[in-house]
Amino acid sequence: PLNADLHVVNAQVLYDGVVEAVRDVSFSVDAGRIVCLLGANGAGKSTLLKAISGILGPEKGALTKGSITFAGKGLTALSSDGIVRKGIVQVPEGRRLFVNLTVEENLLMGGFTVRAAERAVRLESVYSLFPDLTDHRHRVAGYLSGGQQQMVAIGRALMSSPSLLMLDEPSLGLAPKIVEQIFAAISSLRDSGDIAILLVEQNARLALTISDYGYVLERGRVVFDGDAATLLGSPEIQEFYLGLD
Ligand code: ATP
């Protein structure tokens, strides 16, 4: 959709009014693109996702400077529910599934605001994106492998047909083969053209292989940004960030 893009401009986030977790950060994500935020533990990546989703409050964090807009409208005055209604959905780190519910029940939870006919269509599109889930649709989610649970978490987010999908460390703790499948699915979502994807990863090399653009954060600041191919080829990035995985 026209203008369905995210702009974070000069953002500062403080925890408890004093801990500066994000310092003067600016970045953008357009529909049809994957943008990744890279950086070590504590660099401020999760804080930025929470600021966009409007869920900093419970942790006593706040956007104290700057602005966050989506599709031309400011998000900062909205509740987290209001932000979800704008089409912004986050897949949280650690997946947070309903482990006692089945795969299908988990997916349906993500589409509860959608009309039944549309919900059925979306359900099938999630199963075609992640064919592995099809045979497990009536299994309890807690019994699935970590990789399959990550697929359910992403599928649940997709049930609401988001305009902006945010993924926090989707590769965390998963075997390389499964990560490859999940990243291929994320990349095919991008190719569909009408969703903007913001990817947070500690595994920089992996993230850059599917991203269009990347931002490297260090202690709350953007220290590098560029096209994914440029970052992958940069000696400085290779030395400090890509040698680590
Ligand atoms: P990780 O991969 O560990 O999640 P990150 O890059 O996402 O790392 P953040 O979790 O955003 O980093 O943390 C950024 C900074 O903010 C860190 O210095 C962290 O200690 C601090 N921080 C995070 N959450 C809180 C909180 N609830 N209260 C106080 N400080 C916090």
CSV table of N, CA and C in Angstrom, one decimal, residues 84-245:
chain,number,residue,atom,x,y,z
A,84,VAL,N,-1.4,-2.3,17.0
A,84,VAL,CA,-1.8,-3.6,16.3
A,84,VAL,C,-2.8,-3.4,15.3
A,85,ARG,N,-3.8,-2.5,15.6
A,85,ARG,CA,-4.9,-2.2,14.6
A,85,ARG,C,-4.4,-1.5,13.4
A,86,LYS,N,-3.2,-0.8,13.6
A,86,LYS,CA,-2.6,-0.1,12.4
A,86,LYS,C,-1.9,-1.1,11.5
A,87,GLY,N,-1.9,-2.4,11.9
A,87,GLY,CA,-1.3,-3.4,11.1
A,87,GLY,C,0.2,-3.7,11.4
A,88,ILE,N,0.6,-3.4,12.7
A,88,ILE,CA,1.9,-3.6,13.1
A,88,ILE,C,1.9,-4.8,14.1
A,89,VAL,N,2.7,-5.8,13.8
A,89,VAL,CA,2.6,-7.0,14.6
A,89,VAL,C,4.1,-7.5,14.9
A,90,GLN,N,4.3,-7.8,16.2
A,90,GLN,CA,5.6,-8.3,16.6
A,90,GLN,C,5.6,-9.7,16.9
A,91,VAL,N,6.6,-10.5,16.4
A,91,VAL,CA,6.8,-11.9,16.9
A,91,VAL,C,7.9,-11.8,18.0
A,92,PRO,N,7.5,-12.0,19.2
A,92,PRO,CA,8.4,-11.7,20.3
A,92,PRO,C,9.5,-12.8,20.4
A,93,GLU,N,10.7,-12.3,21.0
A,93,GLU,CA,11.7,-13.3,21.3
A,93,GLU,C,11.2,-14.3,22.2
A,94,GLY,N,11.6,-15.6,22.0
A,94,GLY,CA,11.1,-16.7,22.8
A,94,GLY,C,9.7,-17.2,22.5
A,95,ARG,N,9.2,-16.6,21.4
A,95,ARG,CA,7.9,-17.1,20.8
A,95,ARG,C,6.6,-17.0,21.5
A,96,ARG,N,6.6,-17.2,22.9
A,96,ARG,CA,5.4,-17.0,23.6
A,96,ARG,C,4.1,-17.6,23.0
A,97,LEU,N,4.2,-18.9,22.8
A,97,LEU,CA,3.0,-19.6,22.3
A,97,LEU,C,2.1,-20.0,23.4
A,98,PHE,N,0.9,-20.4,23.1
A,98,PHE,CA,0.0,-21.0,24.1
A,98,PHE,C,0.3,-22.5,24.0
A,99,VAL,N,1.2,-23.0,24.9
A,99,VAL,CA,1.8,-24.3,24.8
A,99,VAL,C,0.8,-25.4,25.0
A,100,ASN,N,-0.3,-25.1,25.6
A,100,ASN,CA,-1.3,-26.2,25.8
A,100,ASN,C,-2.4,-26.2,24.7
A,101,LEU,N,-2.3,-25.2,23.8
A,101,LEU,CA,-3.3,-25.2,22.7
A,101,LEU,C,-2.6,-25.9,21.5
A,102,THR,N,-3.5,-26.3,20.5
A,102,THR,CA,-2.9,-26.9,19.3
A,102,THR,C,-2.3,-25.8,18.4
A,103,VAL,N,-1.6,-26.3,17.4
A,103,VAL,CA,-1.0,-25.4,16.4
A,103,VAL,C,-2.1,-24.5,15.8
A,104,GLU,N,-3.2,-25.1,15.4
A,104,GLU,CA,-4.3,-24.4,14.7
A,104,GLU,C,-5.0,-23.4,15.7
A,105,GLU,N,-5.2,-23.8,16.9
A,105,GLU,CA,-5.7,-22.9,17.9
A,105,GLU,C,-4.8,-21.7,18.1
A,106,ASN,N,-3.5,-21.9,18.2
A,106,ASN,CA,-2.6,-20.8,18.3
A,106,ASN,C,-2.7,-19.9,17.1
A,107,LEU,N,-2.8,-20.4,15.9
A,107,LEU,CA,-2.8,-19.6,14.7
A,107,LEU,C,-4.1,-18.8,14.7
A,108,LEU,N,-5.2,-19.4,15.1
A,108,LEU,CA,-6.5,-18.7,15.1
A,108,LEU,C,-6.5,-17.6,16.1
A,109,MET,N,-5.8,-17.7,17.2
A,109,MET,CA,-5.6,-16.6,18.2
A,109,MET,C,-5.2,-15.3,17.5
A,110,GLY,N,-4.3,-15.5,16.5
A,110,GLY,CA,-3.8,-14.3,15.8
A,110,GLY,C,-4.8,-13.7,14.8
A,111,GLY,N,-5.9,-14.4,14.6
A,111,GLY,CA,-6.8,-13.9,13.6
A,111,GLY,C,-8.2,-13.7,14.2
A,112,PHE,N,-8.3,-13.5,15.5
A,112,PHE,CA,-9.6,-13.4,16.1
A,112,PHE,C,-10.4,-12.2,15.7
A,113,THR,N,-9.7,-11.2,15.2
A,113,THR,CA,-10.5,-10.0,14.7
A,113,THR,C,-11.0,-10.1,13.3
A,114,VAL,N,-10.6,-11.2,12.6
A,114,VAL,CA,-10.8,-11.3,11.2
A,114,VAL,C,-12.1,-12.2,11.0
A,115,ARG,N,-12.9,-11.8,10.0
A,115,ARG,CA,-14.1,-12.6,9.7
A,115,ARG,C,-13.8,-14.1,9.3
A,116,ALA,N,-14.7,-15.0,9.6
A,116,ALA,CA,-14.4,-16.4,9.5
A,116,ALA,C,-13.9,-16.8,8.1
A,117,ALA,N,-14.6,-16.3,7.1
A,117,ALA,CA,-14.2,-16.8,5.7
A,117,ALA,C,-12.7,-16.4,5.4
A,118,GLU,N,-12.4,-15.1,5.8
A,118,GLU,CA,-11.1,-14.6,5.6
A,118,GLU,C,-10.1,-15.3,6.4
A,119,ARG,N,-10.5,-15.7,7.6
A,119,ARG,CA,-9.6,-16.4,8.6
A,119,ARG,C,-9.2,-17.8,8.0
A,120,ALA,N,-10.1,-18.4,7.3
A,120,ALA,CA,-9.8,-19.7,6.7
A,120,ALA,C,-8.8,-19.6,5.6
A,121,VAL,N,-9.0,-18.5,4.8
A,121,VAL,CA,-8.0,-18.3,3.7
A,121,VAL,C,-6.6,-18.0,4.3
A,122,ARG,N,-6.6,-17.2,5.3
A,122,ARG,CA,-5.3,-16.9,5.9
A,122,ARG,C,-4.6,-18.1,6.5
A,123,LEU,N,-5.4,-18.9,7.2
A,123,LEU,CA,-4.9,-20.2,7.8
A,123,LEU,C,-4.2,-21.0,6.7
A,124,GLU,N,-4.9,-21.2,5.6
A,124,GLU,CA,-4.3,-22.0,4.5
A,124,GLU,C,-3.0,-21.3,3.9
A,125,SER,N,-3.0,-20.0,3.9
A,125,SER,CA,-1.7,-19.4,3.4
A,125,SER,C,-0.6,-19.6,4.4
A,126,VAL,N,-0.9,-19.6,5.7
A,126,VAL,CA,0.2,-19.9,6.7
A,126,VAL,C,0.7,-21.4,6.5
A,127,TYR,N,-0.3,-22.3,6.3
A,127,TYR,CA,0.2,-23.7,6.0
A,127,TYR,C,1.0,-23.8,4.7
A,128,SER,N,0.6,-23.0,3.8
A,128,SER,CA,1.4,-23.1,2.5
A,128,SER,C,2.8,-22.5,2.6
A,129,LEU,N,2.9,-21.5,3.5
A,129,LEU,CA,4.2,-20.9,3.8
A,129,LEU,C,5.1,-21.8,4.6
A,130,PHE,N,4.4,-22.5,5.6
A,130,PHE,CA,5.2,-23.5,6.4
A,130,PHE,C,4.5,-24.9,6.3
A,131,PRO,N,4.8,-25.6,5.2
A,131,PRO,CA,4.1,-26.9,5.0
A,131,PRO,C,4.4,-27.9,6.2
A,132,ASP,N,5.5,-27.7,6.9
A,132,ASP,CA,5.8,-28.6,8.0
A,132,ASP,C,4.7,-28.5,9.1
A,133,LEU,N,4.0,-27.4,9.2
A,133,LEU,CA,2.9,-27.3,10.2
A,133,LEU,C,1.7,-28.1,9.8
A,134,THR,N,1.5,-28.4,8.6
A,134,THR,CA,0.2,-29.0,8.1
A,134,THR,C,-0.1,-30.3,8.9
A,135,ASP,N,0.9,-31.1,8.9
A,135,ASP,CA,0.7,-32.4,9.6
A,135,ASP,C,0.5,-32.3,11.1
A,136,HIS,N,0.9,-31.2,11.6
A,136,HIS,CA,0.8,-31.0,13.1
A,136,HIS,C,-0.3,-30.1,13.5
A,137,ARG,N,-1.2,-29.8,12.6
A,137,ARG,CA,-2.2,-28.7,13.0
A,137,ARG,C,-3.0,-29.0,14.2
A,138,HIS,N,-3.2,-30.3,14.5
A,138,HIS,CA,-4.0,-30.7,15.7
A,138,HIS,C,-3.1,-31.1,16.9
A,139,ARG,N,-1.8,-30.9,16.8
A,139,ARG,CA,-0.9,-31.3,17.9
A,139,ARG,C,-0.8,-30.1,18.9
A,140,VAL,N,-0.6,-30.4,20.1
A,140,VAL,CA,-0.4,-29.3,21.1
A,140,VAL,C,1.0,-28.7,20.8
A,141,ALA,N,1.0,-27.3,20.8
A,141,ALA,CA,2.1,-26.6,20.4
A,141,ALA,C,3.4,-26.9,21.3
A,142,GLY,N,3.2,-27.1,22.5
A,142,GLY,CA,4.3,-27.4,23.4
A,142,GLY,C,5.1,-28.6,23.1
A,143,TYR,N,4.5,-29.5,22.3
A,143,TYR,CA,5.2,-30.7,21.9
A,143,TYR,C,6.0,-30.6,20.6
A,144,LEU,N,5.9,-29.4,20.0
A,144,LEU,CA,6.6,-29.2,18.7
A,144,LEU,C,8.1,-28.9,18.9
A,145,SER,N,8.9,-29.1,17.9
A,145,SER,CA,10.3,-28.7,18.0
A,145,SER,C,10.4,-27.1,18.1
A,146,GLY,N,11.5,-26.6,18.5
A,146,GLY,CA,11.7,-25.2,18.6
A,146,GLY,C,11.5,-24.5,17.3
A,147,GLY,N,12.0,-25.1,16.2
A,147,GLY,CA,11.8,-24.5,14.9
A,147,GLY,C,10.3,-24.4,14.5
A,148,GLN,N,9.6,-25.5,14.7
A,148,GLN,CA,8.2,-25.5,14.4
A,148,GLN,C,7.4,-24.5,15.2
A,149,GLN,N,7.8,-24.4,16.5
A,149,GLN,CA,7.2,-23.4,17.4
A,149,GLN,C,7.4,-22.0,16.8
A,150,GLN,N,8.6,-21.7,16.3
A,150,GLN,CA,8.9,-20.4,15.7
A,150,GLN,C,8.0,-20.2,14.5
A,151,MET,N,7.8,-21.3,13.7
A,151,MET,CA,6.9,-21.1,12.5
A,151,MET,C,5.5,-20.8,13.0
A,152,VAL,N,5.1,-21.4,14.1
A,152,VAL,CA,3.7,-21.1,14.6
A,152,VAL,C,3.6,-19.6,15.0
A,153,ALA,N,4.7,-19.2,15.7
A,153,ALA,CA,4.7,-17.8,16.2
A,153,ALA,C,4.6,-16.8,15.0
A,154,ILE,N,5.4,-17.1,14.0
A,154,ILE,CA,5.3,-16.2,12.8
A,154,ILE,C,4.0,-16.3,12.1
A,155,GLY,N,3.5,-17.6,12.0
A,155,GLY,CA,2.2,-17.8,11.4
A,155,GLY,C,1.1,-17.1,12.1
A,156,ARG,N,1.1,-17.1,13.4
A,156,ARG,CA,0.1,-16.4,14.2
A,156,ARG,C,0.1,-14.9,14.0
A,157,ALA,N,1.3,-14.4,13.8
A,157,ALA,CA,1.4,-12.9,13.5
A,157,ALA,C,0.8,-12.6,12.2
A,158,LEU,N,1.0,-13.6,11.2
A,158,LEU,CA,0.6,-13.3,9.9
A,158,LEU,C,-0.9,-13.4,9.7
A,159,MET,N,-1.6,-14.1,10.7
A,159,MET,CA,-3.0,-14.3,10.6
A,159,MET,C,-3.8,-12.9,10.6
A,160,SER,N,-3.2,-11.9,11.1
A,160,SER,CA,-3.9,-10.6,11.0
A,160,SER,C,-3.5,-9.8,9.7
A,161,SER,N,-2.8,-10.4,8.8
A,161,SER,CA,-2.3,-9.7,7.6
A,161,SER,C,-1.6,-8.4,7.9
A,162,PRO,N,-0.5,-8.4,8.6
A,162,PRO,CA,0.1,-7.2,9.0
A,162,PRO,C,0.7,-6.4,7.9
A,163,SER,N,0.9,-5.1,8.0
A,163,SER,CA,1.6,-4.3,7.0
A,163,SER,C,3.1,-4.2,7.4
A,164,LEU,N,3.3,-4.3,8.7
A,164,LEU,CA,4.7,-4.3,9.3
A,164,LEU,C,4.8,-5.5,10.2
A,165,LEU,N,5.7,-6.4,9.9
A,165,LEU,CA,6.0,-7.6,10.7
A,165,LEU,C,7.4,-7.4,11.3
A,166,MET,N,7.4,-7.5,12.7
A,166,MET,CA,8.7,-7.3,13.4
A,166,MET,C,9.1,-8.6,14.0
A,167,LEU,N,10.3,-9.0,13.8
A,167,LEU,CA,10.8,-10.3,14.3
A,167,LEU,C,11.9,-10.1,15.2
A,168,ASP,N,11.8,-10.6,16.4
A,168,ASP,CA,12.9,-10.5,17.4
A,168,ASP,C,13.7,-11.8,17.5
A,169,GLU,N,14.9,-11.8,17.0
A,169,GLU,CA,15.8,-13.0,17.1
A,169,GLU,C,15.1,-14.3,16.6
A,170,PRO,N,14.6,-14.4,15.4
A,170,PRO,CA,13.9,-15.6,15.0
A,170,PRO,C,14.8,-16.8,14.9
A,171,SER,N,16.1,-16.6,14.8
A,171,SER,CA,17.0,-17.8,14.7
A,171,SER,C,17.5,-18.3,16.0
A,172,LEU,N,17.1,-17.7,17.1
A,172,LEU,CA,17.7,-18.0,18.4
A,172,LEU,C,17.5,-19.4,18.8
A,173,GLY,N,18.6,-20.1,19.0
A,173,GLY,CA,18.5,-21.5,19.6
A,173,GLY,C,18.1,-22.5,18.6
A,174,LEU,N,18.0,-22.2,17.3
A,174,LEU,CA,17.5,-23.2,16.3
A,174,LEU,C,18.6,-23.7,15.5
A,175,ALA,N,18.4,-25.0,15.0
A,175,ALA,CA,19.4,-25.7,14.1
A,175,ALA,C,19.4,-24.9,12.8
A,176,PRO,N,20.6,-24.9,12.2
A,176,PRO,CA,20.8,-24.2,10.9
A,176,PRO,C,19.8,-24.6,9.8
A,177,LYS,N,19.5,-25.8,9.7
A,177,LYS,CA,18.6,-26.3,8.7
A,177,LYS,C,17.2,-25.6,8.8
A,178,ILE,N,16.7,-25.6,10.0
A,178,ILE,CA,15.4,-25.0,10.3
A,178,ILE,C,15.5,-23.5,10.1
A,179,VAL,N,16.6,-22.9,10.5
A,179,VAL,CA,16.7,-21.4,10.4
A,179,VAL,C,16.7,-21.1,8.9
A,180,GLU,N,17.3,-21.9,8.1
A,180,GLU,CA,17.3,-21.7,6.6
A,180,GLU,C,15.8,-21.7,6.1
A,181,GLN,N,15.0,-22.7,6.6
A,181,GLN,CA,13.6,-22.7,6.1
A,181,GLN,C,12.9,-21.5,6.6
A,182,ILE,N,13.1,-21.1,7.8
A,182,ILE,CA,12.3,-19.9,8.3
A,182,ILE,C,12.8,-18.7,7.6
A,183,PHE,N,14.1,-18.5,7.3
A,183,PHE,CA,14.5,-17.3,6.6
A,183,PHE,C,14.0,-17.3,5.2
A,184,ALA,N,13.9,-18.5,4.6
A,184,ALA,CA,13.4,-18.6,3.2
A,184,ALA,C,11.9,-18.1,3.2
A,185,ALA,N,11.2,-18.5,4.2
A,185,ALA,CA,9.8,-18.1,4.3
A,185,ALA,C,9.7,-16.6,4.5
A,186,ILE,N,10.5,-16.0,5.3
A,186,ILE,CA,10.5,-14.5,5.6
A,186,ILE,C,10.8,-13.8,4.3
A,187,SER,N,11.8,-14.4,3.5
A,187,SER,CA,12.2,-13.8,2.3
A,187,SER,C,11.1,-13.9,1.2
A,188,SER,N,10.3,-14.9,1.2
A,188,SER,CA,9.2,-15.0,0.3
A,188,SER,C,8.0,-14.1,0.7
A,189,LEU,N,7.9,-13.9,2.0
A,189,LEU,CA,6.9,-12.9,2.4
A,189,LEU,C,7.3,-11.5,1.9
A,190,ARG,N,8.5,-11.1,1.9
A,190,ARG,CA,9.0,-9.9,1.4
A,190,ARG,C,8.7,-9.8,-0.1
A,191,ASP,N,8.9,-10.9,-0.8
A,191,ASP,CA,8.8,-10.9,-2.2
A,191,ASP,C,7.3,-10.7,-2.6
A,192,SER,N,6.4,-11.0,-1.7
A,192,SER,CA,5.0,-10.7,-2.0
A,192,SER,C,4.7,-9.2,-2.1
A,193,GLY,N,5.6,-8.4,-1.6
A,193,GLY,CA,5.6,-7.0,-1.9
A,193,GLY,C,4.8,-6.1,-1.0
A,194,ASP,N,3.8,-6.6,-0.3
A,194,ASP,CA,3.0,-5.7,0.5
A,194,ASP,C,3.2,-5.7,2.0
A,195,ILE,N,4.3,-6.2,2.4
A,195,ILE,CA,4.6,-6.2,3.8
A,195,ILE,C,6.0,-5.7,4.1
A,196,ALA,N,6.1,-4.9,5.1
A,196,ALA,CA,7.5,-4.4,5.5
A,196,ALA,C,7.9,-5.2,6.6
A,197,ILE,N,9.2,-5.6,6.6
A,197,ILE,CA,9.7,-6.6,7.6
A,197,ILE,C,10.9,-5.9,8.3
A,198,LEU,N,10.8,-5.9,9.7
A,198,LEU,CA,11.9,-5.4,10.5
A,198,LEU,C,12.4,-6.6,11.3
A,199,LEU,N,13.7,-6.9,11.1
A,199,LEU,CA,14.3,-8.1,11.6
A,199,LEU,C,15.4,-7.8,12.6
A,200,VAL,N,15.3,-8.3,13.8
A,200,VAL,CA,16.3,-8.1,14.8
A,200,VAL,C,17.1,-9.4,15.0
A,201,GLU,N,18.4,-9.3,14.8
A,201,GLU,CA,19.2,-10.5,14.9
A,201,GLU,C,20.6,-10.3,15.5
A,202,GLN,N,21.0,-11.2,16.3
A,202,GLN,CA,22.5,-11.2,16.7
A,202,GLN,C,23.3,-11.8,15.7
A,203,ASN,N,22.7,-12.8,14.9
A,203,ASN,CA,23.5,-13.4,13.8
A,203,ASN,C,23.5,-12.5,12.6
A,204,ALA,N,24.5,-11.6,12.5
A,204,ALA,CA,24.5,-10.6,11.5
A,204,ALA,C,24.6,-11.1,10.1
A,205,ARG,N,25.5,-12.1,9.9
A,205,ARG,CA,25.7,-12.6,8.6
A,205,ARG,C,24.4,-13.2,8.0
A,206,LEU,N,23.8,-14.0,8.8
A,206,LEU,CA,22.6,-14.7,8.4
A,206,LEU,C,21.5,-13.6,8.1
A,207,ALA,N,21.4,-12.6,8.9
A,207,ALA,CA,20.3,-11.6,8.7
A,207,ALA,C,20.6,-10.8,7.4
A,208,LEU,N,21.9,-10.5,7.2
A,208,LEU,CA,22.2,-9.7,6.0
A,208,LEU,C,22.0,-10.5,4.7
A,209,THR,N,22.1,-11.8,4.8
A,209,THR,CA,21.9,-12.6,3.6
A,209,THR,C,20.4,-12.5,3.1
A,210,ILE,N,19.5,-12.2,3.9
A,210,ILE,CA,18.1,-12.0,3.4
A,210,ILE,C,17.6,-10.6,3.4
A,211,SER,N,18.4,-9.7,4.1
A,211,SER,CA,17.9,-8.3,4.2
A,211,SER,C,18.2,-7.5,3.0
A,212,ASP,N,17.5,-6.4,2.8
A,212,ASP,CA,17.8,-5.4,1.8
A,212,ASP,C,18.8,-4.3,2.4
A,213,TYR,N,18.6,-4.0,3.7
A,213,TYR,CA,19.3,-2.9,4.3
A,213,TYR,C,19.5,-3.3,5.7
A,214,GLY,N,20.6,-2.8,6.3
A,214,GLY,CA,20.9,-3.1,7.7
A,214,GLY,C,21.4,-1.9,8.5
A,215,TYR,N,21.1,-1.9,9.8
A,215,TYR,CA,21.6,-0.9,10.7
A,215,TYR,C,22.4,-1.6,11.8
A,216,VAL,N,23.6,-1.2,12.1
A,216,VAL,CA,24.3,-1.8,13.2
A,216,VAL,C,24.3,-0.8,14.4
A,217,LEU,N,23.8,-1.4,15.5
A,217,LEU,CA,23.7,-0.6,16.8
A,217,LEU,C,24.8,-1.0,17.7
A,218,GLU,N,25.2,0.0,18.5
A,218,GLU,CA,26.2,-0.2,19.5
A,218,GLU,C,25.8,0.7,20.7
A,219,ARG,N,25.7,0.2,21.8
A,219,ARG,CA,25.3,1.0,23.0
A,219,ARG,C,24.2,2.0,22.7
A,220,GLY,N,23.2,1.6,22.0
A,220,GLY,CA,22.0,2.5,21.7
A,220,GLY,C,22.1,3.4,20.5
A,221,ARG,N,23.3,3.4,19.9
A,221,ARG,CA,23.5,4.3,18.7
A,221,ARG,C,23.6,3.5,17.4
A,222,VAL,N,23.2,4.1,16.3
A,222,VAL,CA,23.5,3.5,15.0
A,222,VAL,C,25.0,3.9,14.6
A,223,VAL,N,25.8,2.8,14.5
A,223,VAL,CA,27.2,3.1,14.1
A,223,VAL,C,27.5,2.8,12.7
A,224,PHE,N,26.7,2.0,12.0
A,224,PHE,CA,26.9,1.8,10.6
A,224,PHE,C,25.5,1.6,10.0
A,225,ASP,N,25.3,1.9,8.7
A,225,ASP,CA,24.1,1.5,8.0
A,225,ASP,C,24.4,1.4,6.6
A,226,GLY,N,23.7,0.6,5.9
A,226,GLY,CA,23.9,0.5,4.4
A,226,GLY,C,23.2,-0.7,3.8
A,227,ASP,N,23.2,-0.8,2.5
A,227,ASP,CA,22.7,-1.9,1.8
A,227,ASP,C,23.3,-3.2,2.4
A,228,ALA,N,22.5,-4.3,2.4
A,228,ALA,CA,23.0,-5.5,3.0
A,228,ALA,C,24.2,-6.0,2.3
A,229,ALA,N,24.3,-5.9,1.0
A,229,ALA,CA,25.5,-6.4,0.3
A,229,ALA,C,26.7,-5.6,0.6
A,230,THR,N,26.5,-4.3,0.8
A,230,THR,CA,27.6,-3.4,1.2
A,230,THR,C,28.1,-3.7,2.6
A,231,LEU,N,27.2,-4.0,3.5
A,231,LEU,CA,27.6,-4.3,4.8
A,231,LEU,C,28.4,-5.6,4.9
A,232,LEU,N,27.8,-6.6,4.1
A,232,LEU,CA,28.5,-7.9,4.1
A,232,LEU,C,29.9,-7.8,3.5
A,233,GLY,N,30.1,-6.9,2.6
A,233,GLY,CA,31.4,-6.8,1.9
A,233,GLY,C,32.4,-5.8,2.7
A,234,SER,N,31.9,-5.1,3.7
A,234,SER,CA,32.7,-4.1,4.3
A,234,SER,C,33.7,-4.8,5.3
A,235,PRO,N,35.0,-4.5,5.1
A,235,PRO,CA,36.1,-5.1,6.0
A,235,PRO,C,35.8,-4.8,7.5
A,236,GLU,N,35.3,-3.6,7.7
A,236,GLU,CA,35.1,-3.2,9.1
A,236,GLU,C,34.0,-4.0,9.8
A,237,ILE,N,32.9,-4.2,9.0
A,237,ILE,CA,31.8,-5.0,9.5
A,237,ILE,C,32.2,-6.4,9.6
A,238,GLN,N,33.0,-6.9,8.7
A,238,GLN,CA,33.5,-8.3,8.7
A,238,GLN,C,34.3,-8.5,10.0
A,239,GLU,N,35.2,-7.6,10.2
A,239,GLU,CA,36.1,-7.7,11.4
A,239,GLU,C,35.3,-7.7,12.7
A,240,PHE,N,34.4,-6.8,12.8
A,240,PHE,CA,33.8,-6.6,14.2
A,240,PHE,C,32.5,-7.3,14.4
A,241,TYR,N,31.8,-7.6,13.3
A,241,TYR,CA,30.5,-8.2,13.5
A,241,TYR,C,30.3,-9.6,12.9
A,242,LEU,N,31.0,-9.8,11.7
A,242,LEU,CA,30.6,-11.1,11.0
A,242,LEU,C,31.5,-12.2,11.4
A,243,GLY,N,32.6,-11.9,12.1
A,243,GLY,CA,33.5,-13.0,12.6
A,243,GLY,C,32.9,-13.7,13.8
A,244,LEU,N,31.9,-13.1,14.4
A,244,LEU,CA,31.4,-13.6,15.7
A,244,LEU,C,30.5,-14.8,15.6
A,245,ASP,N,29.9,-15.1,14.4
A,245,ASP,CA,28.9,-16.2,14.4
A,245,ASP,C,29.6,-17.5,14.0
